[in-house]
């Protein structure tokens, strides 16, 4: 008689409380009966199942019984949350199924273009968390070495939208705003949302956390109000106030993008195709009809030349139009940081100063925000072409934007006071002269070494700007840190990087 096929014997779940960021990892003993019968070795990809739920995870192994019994499986915190099990719950483990989409990544590595079906299969597997970080890095690298062409960007954008939820609004015009990044302190979004919503336009702004910068909009806004809004809460905030500033990762809008962003952060890359797909997939999923995109241009910004910026703007506009989205790209000055604060809380304080109309509010942040908000007011039909910036400045001056911002914060769960760092250390000028160069990338690195964005109060506060005449030993910037160790790291980096701010002796 034929031998009856038996199900793999179950194991008992154990919560390890080990944090592996977003990676699902499980740990089993080398002499575990499941490892032996399934032929599993360390770093195998396994399919873990319990009570009808499944996840794909990376297996690590240990020897001996100090941590695990032979019939136990330890789950890292990410794996525990995904599987949703209780302590000692029965868990089955088998080999993970073969991912056919990996063949498409291999083709892309060898210089072949991918069609919509291949891109869609990759994105589905990414969103389902079937890819390891190695697989993800391979796809992103292959998409950088041979840049995505226009059709691949369109296909990637569409696939990223399809695997997530989509918001739909009753309004015929839904405005959005985005900055491609690369410029420290450029925290215009909360100000833009407040101005635009004060004029009665719908602007449901979902923002990201930092990728390679010391703060994303969600990081800064989180020091002022809750941003982890679920879909129902976001809708209620927008219905009540016309706008919101929420973290997109708390919802299921373009979930594959959140996974790509994590790997991009670790690789410190942000390629054109991925950038466009990332930006536009979130806007399309959020139900936007019109988007204003800020492209800072400068020698140490993400985009270095005007020609590159115009090419990017054209590509964004073309891809957006394929989805019925109107994109208005604005090239802005990226030669130096915007405002004075670099880091979540410090940038939030700049935002508050502009909205409150404080006498010492950073003028560059106020003007840039008004330019972007004015463009949104124009595309939204609230003012005539060419009158947007003046209308936005008037909305700041008469307090309507500040009133609307407070209302949005209250609707999102209550306004907060940004934290202050216990450790502040000045960096002074080595000589008298004129500020001739500010390195945005090194400033961002300095702020991150000080602890930003994880440490909300950490970062850099700028006391000087390009072209300014300064004296010897005048304070150029202050480093803010939440711990003495992080401050020490930042100070050592500043000591080894004298070109963060270059001072030229005046003639």
Coordinates of C-alpha atoms in Angstrom, one line a residue:
X1 CA 0.0 0.0 0.0
X2 CA 1.2 3.5 -0.7
X3 CA 2.8 5.4 2.2
X4 CA 0.5 8.1 3.6
X5 CA 2.0 11.5 3.3
X6 CA 2.4 13.2 6.7
X7 CA 2.3 16.9 7.5
X8 CA 5.5 18.3 8.9
X9 CA 5.5 18.0 12.7
X10 CA 4.7 21.2 14.5
X11 CA 7.0 23.3 16.6
X12 CA 6.3 25.5 19.6
X13 CA 6.6 29.3 19.0
X14 CA 8.9 31.3 21.3
X15 CA 9.0 35.1 21.2
X16 CA 12.7 36.1 21.1
X17 CA 12.1 39.9 21.3
X18 CA 15.1 40.4 19.0
X19 CA 14.6 43.3 16.7
X20 CA 15.8 42.8 13.1
X21 CA 14.2 45.9 11.6
X22 CA 11.8 44.7 8.9
X23 CA 13.4 41.3 8.3
X24 CA 11.4 38.2 9.3
X25 CA 13.9 35.8 11.0
X26 CA 13.3 32.5 12.8
X27 CA 15.8 30.5 14.8
X28 CA 15.9 26.7 15.2
X29 CA 18.3 24.2 16.6
X30 CA 20.6 22.4 14.2
X31 CA 19.5 19.0 15.6
X32 CA 15.8 19.9 15.3
X33 CA 13.8 17.1 13.7
X34 CA 12.3 19.6 11.2
X35 CA 15.7 20.9 10.1
X36 CA 16.9 17.4 9.6
X37 CA 13.9 16.0 7.8
X38 CA 13.5 19.1 5.6
X39 CA 17.2 19.5 5.0
X40 CA 17.2 23.0 6.3
X41 CA 20.5 24.9 6.8
X42 CA 21.3 28.3 8.2
X43 CA 20.1 31.2 5.9
X44 CA 17.6 28.9 4.2
X45 CA 14.3 30.5 3.2
X46 CA 11.5 28.9 5.0
X47 CA 7.7 29.1 4.9
X48 CA 6.3 29.4 8.4
X49 CA 2.6 28.7 9.1
X50 CA 0.3 28.9 12.1
X51 CA -3.4 29.0 12.4
X52 CA -4.0 29.8 8.8
X53 CA -1.4 32.6 8.5
X54 CA 1.8 32.2 6.6
X55 CA 5.1 34.1 6.2
X56 CA 8.4 33.7 4.5
X57 CA 11.4 34.1 6.7
X58 CA 15.2 33.6 6.9
X59 CA 16.3 30.7 9.1
X60 CA 19.2 31.0 11.5
X61 CA 20.4 28.0 13.5
X62 CA 22.0 27.5 17.0
X63 CA 23.6 24.5 18.7
X64 CA 22.7 23.2 22.1
X65 CA 19.7 23.7 24.3
X66 CA 20.6 26.9 26.2
X67 CA 18.1 29.0 24.2
X68 CA 15.7 26.6 22.6
X69 CA 14.2 23.2 23.3
X70 CA 14.4 20.8 20.4
X71 CA 10.7 21.3 19.5
X72 CA 10.8 25.1 19.7
X73 CA 11.2 27.8 17.1
X74 CA 12.2 31.3 18.1
X75 CA 10.7 34.3 16.2
X76 CA 12.2 37.7 16.0
X77 CA 9.9 40.6 16.7
X78 CA 9.1 41.3 13.1
X79 CA 8.3 37.6 12.4
X80 CA 6.2 37.5 15.6
X81 CA 4.1 40.5 14.5
X82 CA 3.6 39.2 11.0
X83 CA 2.6 35.7 12.0
X84 CA 0.4 37.0 14.9
X85 CA 1.0 33.9 17.2
X86 CA 0.9 33.4 20.9
X87 CA 3.6 31.9 23.1
X88 CA 3.8 28.1 22.5
X89 CA 1.5 28.2 19.5
X90 CA 1.9 25.3 17.1
X91 CA 4.0 26.3 14.0
X92 CA 4.9 24.3 10.9
X93 CA 8.0 25.0 8.9
X94 CA 8.8 23.9 5.3
X95 CA 11.0 25.0 2.5
X96 CA 9.8 28.3 0.9
X97 CA 8.3 28.0 -2.6
X98 CA 10.5 28.9 -5.5
X99 CA 10.1 32.5 -6.6
X100 CA 9.7 32.6 -10.3
X101 CA 10.1 36.4 -10.3
X102 CA 13.7 36.1 -9.4
X103 CA 14.4 34.9 -12.9
X104 CA 13.3 38.4 -14.1
X105 CA 15.8 40.0 -11.8
X106 CA 18.6 37.8 -13.1
X107 CA 17.6 38.9 -16.7
X108 CA 17.7 42.5 -15.6
X109 CA 21.1 42.1 -14.1
X110 CA 22.4 40.9 -17.5
X111 CA 21.0 44.0 -19.2
X112 CA 17.5 42.9 -20.4
X113 CA 14.5 45.1 -20.1
X114 CA 11.4 43.9 -18.2
X115 CA 7.8 43.9 -19.4
X116 CA 4.8 44.8 -17.3
X117 CA 4.1 41.2 -16.3
X118 CA 7.7 40.7 -15.1
X119 CA 7.7 44.0 -13.1
X120 CA 4.2 43.2 -11.7
X121 CA 5.4 39.7 -10.5
X122 CA 8.4 41.2 -8.8
X123 CA 6.4 43.9 -7.0
X124 CA 3.8 41.4 -5.8
X125 CA 6.5 39.2 -4.3
X126 CA 8.1 42.2 -2.7
X127 CA 4.8 43.4 -1.2
X128 CA 4.2 39.9 0.1
X129 CA 7.6 40.0 1.9
X130 CA 8.9 37.0 -0.1
X131 CA 12.1 38.7 -1.0
X132 CA 15.2 38.8 1.2
X133 CA 17.3 41.9 1.5
X134 CA 19.8 40.3 -0.9
X135 CA 17.0 39.9 -3.5
X136 CA 15.8 43.5 -2.9
X137 CA 19.3 44.9 -3.2
X138 CA 19.9 43.0 -6.4
X139 CA 16.7 44.4 -8.0
X140 CA 17.5 48.0 -7.0
X141 CA 21.1 47.7 -8.1
X142 CA 20.1 46.2 -11.4
X143 CA 17.7 49.1 -11.9
X144 CA 20.5 51.6 -11.2
X145 CA 23.3 50.0 -13.3
X146 CA 21.0 49.9 -16.3
X147 CA 18.5 52.8 -15.5
X148 CA 14.8 52.0 -15.9
X149 CA 13.5 53.3 -19.2
X150 CA 10.2 55.2 -19.4
X151 CA 8.0 52.2 -20.0
X152 CA 9.6 50.3 -17.1
X153 CA 9.0 53.3 -14.8
X154 CA 5.4 53.4 -15.9
X155 CA 5.1 49.6 -15.3
X156 CA 6.8 49.8 -11.9
X157 CA 4.6 52.8 -10.8
X158 CA 1.4 50.9 -11.8
X159 CA 2.5 47.7 -10.1
X160 CA 3.3 49.5 -6.9
X161 CA -0.2 51.1 -6.9
X162 CA -1.9 47.8 -7.7
X163 CA -0.5 45.9 -4.7
X164 CA -1.8 48.5 -2.2
X165 CA -5.0 50.3 -1.2
X166 CA -6.2 53.4 -2.9
X167 CA -8.0 56.5 -1.5
X168 CA -10.8 58.1 -3.4
X169 CA -12.2 61.5 -2.6
X170 CA -15.5 63.2 -3.6
X171 CA -13.7 66.4 -4.7
X172 CA -12.8 66.7 -8.4
X173 CA -9.5 68.4 -7.5
X174 CA -7.2 66.8 -4.9
X175 CA -3.9 68.5 -4.5
X176 CA -0.6 67.1 -3.3
X177 CA 3.0 68.3 -2.8
X178 CA 6.3 66.5 -2.8
X179 CA 10.0 67.3 -2.6
X180 CA 12.5 64.9 -4.1
X181 CA 14.8 65.5 -1.2
X182 CA 18.6 65.9 -0.8
X183 CA 18.4 69.3 0.8
X184 CA 18.6 69.5 4.6
X185 CA 16.0 71.4 6.5
X186 CA 13.6 71.7 3.5
X187 CA 10.5 71.2 5.7
X188 CA 7.9 73.0 3.6
X189 CA 5.1 70.4 3.6
X190 CA 3.4 71.3 6.9
X191 CA 3.3 75.0 5.9
X192 CA 2.1 74.2 2.4
X193 CA -0.7 71.9 3.6
X194 CA -1.8 74.6 6.1
X195 CA -2.0 77.3 3.5
X196 CA -3.7 75.1 0.8
X197 CA -6.2 73.7 3.2
X198 CA -7.0 77.2 4.5
X199 CA -8.1 78.0 1.0
X200 CA -10.6 75.1 0.9
X201 CA -8.7 72.7 -1.3
X202 CA -8.4 69.0 -0.4
X203 CA -4.8 68.0 0.3
X204 CA -4.4 64.6 2.0
X205 CA -0.6 64.6 2.4
X206 CA 1.0 61.3 3.1
X207 CA 4.7 61.7 3.8
X208 CA 7.7 59.4 4.2
X209 CA 10.2 59.0 6.9
X210 CA 13.9 59.8 6.2
X211 CA 15.6 57.7 3.5
X212 CA 19.1 59.1 3.4
X213 CA 18.4 62.4 5.2
X214 CA 18.4 63.4 8.9
X215 CA 14.6 63.9 8.8
X216 CA 11.6 63.1 6.6
X217 CA 8.4 65.1 6.8
X218 CA 6.8 62.4 8.9
X219 CA 9.7 62.5 11.3
X220 CA 9.5 66.3 11.8
X221 CA 5.7 66.3 11.9
X222 CA 5.6 63.6 14.5
X223 CA 7.2 66.0 17.0
X224 CA 4.2 68.2 16.5
X225 CA 1.3 65.7 16.3
X226 CA 0.6 62.0 15.8
X227 CA 1.2 60.9 12.2
X228 CA 0.5 57.1 12.4
X229 CA -3.0 57.5 11.2
X230 CA -5.1 54.6 10.0
X231 CA -7.3 55.0 6.9
X232 CA -10.4 55.8 8.9
X233 CA -8.7 58.5 10.9
X234 CA -7.0 60.0 7.9
X235 CA -10.4 60.3 6.2
X236 CA -12.0 61.9 9.2
X237 CA -9.2 64.5 9.5
X238 CA -9.4 65.4 5.8
X239 CA -13.2 65.5 5.9
X240 CA -13.0 67.9 8.9
X241 CA -10.1 70.1 7.9
X242 CA -9.4 69.6 4.2
X243 CA -5.8 68.3 4.8
X244 CA -3.5 66.2 6.9
X245 CA 0.2 65.4 7.3
X246 CA 0.4 61.6 7.9
X247 CA 3.0 58.9 7.6
X248 CA 2.2 56.9 4.5
X249 CA 3.7 53.7 6.0
X250 CA 0.9 53.5 8.6
X251 CA -1.5 52.8 5.7
X252 CA -1.4 50.3 2.9
X253 CA -0.6 52.8 0.1
X254 CA 2.1 51.5 -2.2
X255 CA 3.4 49.1 0.4
X256 CA 6.2 47.8 -1.8
X257 CA 7.7 51.3 -1.9
X258 CA 8.2 51.3 1.9
X259 CA 10.2 48.1 1.5
X260 CA 12.3 49.5 -1.4
X261 CA 12.9 52.7 0.6
X262 CA 14.4 50.7 3.5
X263 CA 16.9 49.0 1.2
X264 CA 17.7 52.3 -0.6
X265 CA 18.4 53.8 2.8
X266 CA 20.9 51.0 3.6
X267 CA 22.5 51.2 0.2
X268 CA 22.4 55.1 0.2
X269 CA 21.1 55.1 -3.3
X270 CA 18.1 56.9 -4.9
X271 CA 18.0 56.2 -8.6
X272 CA 15.8 58.2 -11.0
X273 CA 13.4 55.4 -12.0
X274 CA 12.8 54.3 -8.4
X275 CA 12.4 57.9 -7.3
X276 CA 9.7 58.6 -9.9
X277 CA 7.9 55.4 -9.2
X278 CA 8.1 56.0 -5.5
X279 CA 6.7 59.5 -5.6
X280 CA 4.0 59.0 -8.2
X281 CA 2.7 55.6 -6.9
X282 CA 2.1 57.3 -3.5
X283 CA 0.3 60.2 -5.1
X284 CA -1.8 58.1 -7.3
X285 CA -2.7 55.7 -4.4
X286 CA -3.6 58.8 -2.3
X287 CA -6.2 59.8 -4.9
X288 CA -4.4 63.0 -6.0
X289 CA -5.3 64.7 -9.3
X290 CA -2.6 67.5 -9.2
X291 CA 0.8 67.4 -7.5
X292 CA 3.4 70.1 -7.1
X293 CA 7.0 68.7 -7.0
X294 CA 10.0 70.6 -5.6
X295 CA 13.3 69.8 -7.2
X296 CA 16.2 71.5 -5.4
X297 CA 19.3 72.0 -7.6
X298 CA 22.7 72.5 -6.3
X299 CA 26.3 71.2 -6.2
X300 CA 25.7 69.0 -3.1
X301 CA 22.0 68.4 -3.6
X302 CA 20.5 65.3 -4.9
X303 CA 20.2 66.9 -8.4
X304 CA 23.4 68.7 -9.3
X305 CA 22.6 70.6 -12.5
X306 CA 19.7 72.4 -14.1
X307 CA 19.9 70.2 -17.1
X308 CA 19.5 67.1 -15.0
X309 CA 16.6 68.7 -13.1
X310 CA 14.8 69.6 -16.3
X311 CA 15.2 66.0 -17.6
X312 CA 13.8 64.6 -14.3
X313 CA 10.9 67.1 -14.4
X314 CA 10.0 66.1 -18.0
X315 CA 10.2 62.4 -17.1
X316 CA 8.0 62.9 -14.0
X317 CA 5.5 64.8 -16.0
X318 CA 5.3 62.2 -18.8
X319 CA 4.9 59.3 -16.4
X320 CA 2.3 61.1 -14.3
X321 CA 0.3 61.9 -17.4
X322 CA 0.0 58.2 -18.2
X323 CA -2.0 57.8 -15.0
X324 CA -4.1 61.0 -15.4
X325 CA -2.1 62.9 -12.8
X326 CA -1.0 66.5 -13.5
X327 CA 2.5 67.1 -12.2
X328 CA 3.9 70.6 -11.9
X329 CA 7.7 70.5 -11.2
X330 CA 9.4 73.6 -9.7
X331 CA 13.2 73.9 -9.7
X332 CA 14.4 75.6 -6.6
X333 CA 17.8 76.6 -5.0
X334 CA 19.6 73.7 -3.6
X335 CA 22.9 75.4 -2.8
X336 CA 22.4 75.4 1.0
X337 CA 20.0 74.2 3.7
X338 CA 16.6 75.7 4.0
X339 CA 15.7 77.3 7.4
X340 CA 18.0 76.8 10.3
X341 CA 17.2 73.4 11.8
X342 CA 18.3 70.1 10.4
X343 CA 16.7 67.2 12.3
X344 CA 13.1 66.4 13.3
X345 CA 12.5 68.7 16.2
X346 CA 14.7 71.5 15.0
X347 CA 12.9 71.5 11.6
X348 CA 9.5 71.5 13.4
X349 CA 10.6 74.6 15.3
X350 CA 11.3 76.4 12.1
X351 CA 7.9 75.4 10.8
X352 CA 6.2 76.8 13.9
X353 CA 8.1 80.0 13.6
X354 CA 7.0 80.5 10.0
X355 CA 3.3 79.6 10.7
X356 CA 3.2 81.9 13.8
X357 CA 4.8 84.8 12.0
X358 CA 7.6 85.0 14.4
X359 CA 10.0 88.0 13.8
X360 CA 13.0 85.6 13.6
X361 CA 11.3 83.0 11.4
X362 CA 13.6 81.8 8.6
X363 CA 12.8 83.9 5.5
X364 CA 14.0 81.3 3.0
X365 CA 11.7 78.7 4.4
X366 CA 8.8 81.1 4.4
X367 CA 9.4 82.2 0.8
X368 CA 9.9 78.6 -0.5
X369 CA 6.8 77.4 1.2
X370 CA 4.8 80.3 -0.3
X371 CA 6.1 79.5 -3.8
X372 CA 5.1 75.9 -3.6
X373 CA 1.8 76.6 -1.9
X374 CA 1.1 79.3 -4.4
X375 CA 1.6 76.8 -7.3
X376 CA -0.9 74.5 -5.6
X377 CA -3.4 77.3 -5.3
X378 CA -3.0 78.1 -8.9
X379 CA -3.4 74.5 -10.2
X380 CA -6.3 74.1 -7.8
X381 CA -8.1 77.0 -9.4
X382 CA -8.2 79.2 -6.2
X383 CA -6.2 82.0 -7.7
X384 CA -5.2 83.2 -11.2
X385 CA -1.9 82.2 -12.7
X386 CA 1.0 84.2 -11.3
X387 CA -0.9 85.3 -8.1
X388 CA -0.3 82.2 -6.0
X389 CA 2.8 83.2 -4.1
X390 CA 1.2 86.5 -3.0
X391 CA -1.9 84.7 -1.9
X392 CA 0.1 82.2 0.1
X393 CA 2.1 84.9 1.8
X394 CA -1.1 86.7 2.7
X395 CA -2.5 83.5 4.2
X396 CA 0.6 83.3 6.4
X397 CA 0.5 87.0 7.4
X398 CA -3.1 87.1 8.5
X399 CA -2.9 83.9 10.6
X400 CA -5.2 81.7 8.6
X401 CA -2.5 79.1 7.9
X402 CA -1.5 79.0 11.6
X403 CA -5.1 78.5 12.6
X404 CA -5.6 75.7 10.1
X405 CA -2.4 74.0 11.1
X406 CA -3.5 73.9 14.7
X407 CA -6.8 72.5 13.7
X408 CA -5.2 69.7 11.6
X409 CA -2.9 68.8 14.6
X410 CA -5.8 68.6 16.9
X411 CA -7.8 66.4 14.5
X412 CA -4.7 64.1 14.2
X413 CA -4.7 63.5 17.9
X414 CA -3.4 66.7 19.6
X415 CA -0.6 69.2 19.2
X416 CA 2.8 68.4 20.8
X417 CA 5.8 70.5 21.9
X418 CA 9.0 69.4 20.1
X419 CA 11.7 68.0 22.4
X420 CA 14.9 69.8 23.1
X421 CA 18.4 68.1 23.2
X422 CA 20.2 68.0 26.5
X423 CA 23.6 68.3 24.7
X424 CA 24.4 71.3 22.5
X425 CA 27.9 72.1 21.2
X426 CA 28.9 75.0 18.9
X427 CA 31.1 74.7 15.9
X428 CA 33.0 77.9 15.3
X429 CA 34.7 79.6 12.3
X430 CA 38.4 78.8 11.9
X431 CA 39.1 82.3 10.5
X432 CA 37.3 85.5 9.7
X433 CA 35.9 85.8 6.2
X434 CA 33.0 85.0 4.0
X435 CA 30.9 81.8 3.8
X436 CA 31.6 80.5 0.2
X437 CA 30.4 76.9 0.3
X438 CA 28.1 74.7 2.4
X439 CA 28.2 71.0 1.9
X440 CA 24.6 69.7 2.2
X441 CA 25.6 66.1 2.2
X442 CA 28.2 66.5 4.9
X443 CA 25.7 68.5 7.0
X444 CA 23.2 65.8 6.7
X445 CA 25.8 63.2 7.7
X446 CA 26.7 65.4 10.7
X447 CA 23.1 65.6 11.8
X448 CA 22.7 61.8 11.5
X449 CA 25.8 61.1 13.5
X450 CA 24.3 63.4 16.2
X451 CA 21.4 60.9 16.3
X452 CA 18.8 62.2 13.8
X453 CA 16.2 61.1 12.8
X454 CA 15.8 58.3 15.5
X455 CA 16.6 60.8 18.2
X456 CA 14.0 63.4 17.5
X457 CA 15.8 66.3 19.3
X458 CA 19.1 65.7 17.6
X459 CA 20.5 67.5 14.6
X460 CA 22.2 70.7 13.5
X461 CA 21.1 74.3 14.0
X462 CA 22.6 76.7 11.4
X463 CA 23.7 80.1 12.4
X464 CA 25.2 81.2 9.1
X465 CA 24.3 81.2 5.4
X466 CA 26.1 81.5 2.0
X467 CA 27.7 84.9 1.4
X468 CA 27.7 85.9 5.0
X469 CA 30.7 87.7 6.5
X470 CA 31.8 86.2 9.8
X471 CA 34.4 86.7 12.5
X472 CA 37.0 84.2 13.7
X473 CA 35.5 81.8 16.3
X474 CA 32.0 83.0 15.5
X475 CA 29.5 80.2 15.9
X476 CA 28.6 78.7 12.5
X477 CA 26.4 75.9 13.7
X478 CA 25.3 74.1 16.9
X479 CA 25.3 70.3 17.1
X480 CA 22.3 69.0 19.1
X481 CA 22.4 65.4 20.6
X482 CA 20.4 63.4 23.1
X483 CA 23.5 61.5 24.3
X484 CA 27.1 62.4 25.0
X485 CA 28.2 59.4 22.9
X486 CA 26.4 60.6 19.8
X487 CA 27.7 64.2 20.3
X488 CA 31.2 62.8 20.5
X489 CA 30.8 61.0 17.2
X490 CA 29.4 64.1 15.5
X491 CA 32.2 66.3 16.9
X492 CA 34.8 63.8 15.6
X493 CA 33.3 63.9 12.1
X494 CA 33.2 67.7 12.2
X495 CA 36.9 67.7 13.1
X496 CA 37.7 65.5 10.2
X497 CA 35.5 67.4 7.7
X498 CA 36.6 71.1 7.7
X499 CA 34.9 71.6 4.4
X500 CA 31.3 71.2 5.9
X501 CA 31.2 75.0 5.8
X502 CA 34.0 76.7 3.9
X503 CA 35.2 80.2 4.9
X504 CA 37.2 82.3 2.4
X505 CA 39.3 85.2 3.7
X506 CA 37.7 88.4 2.5
X507 CA 39.8 90.5 0.2

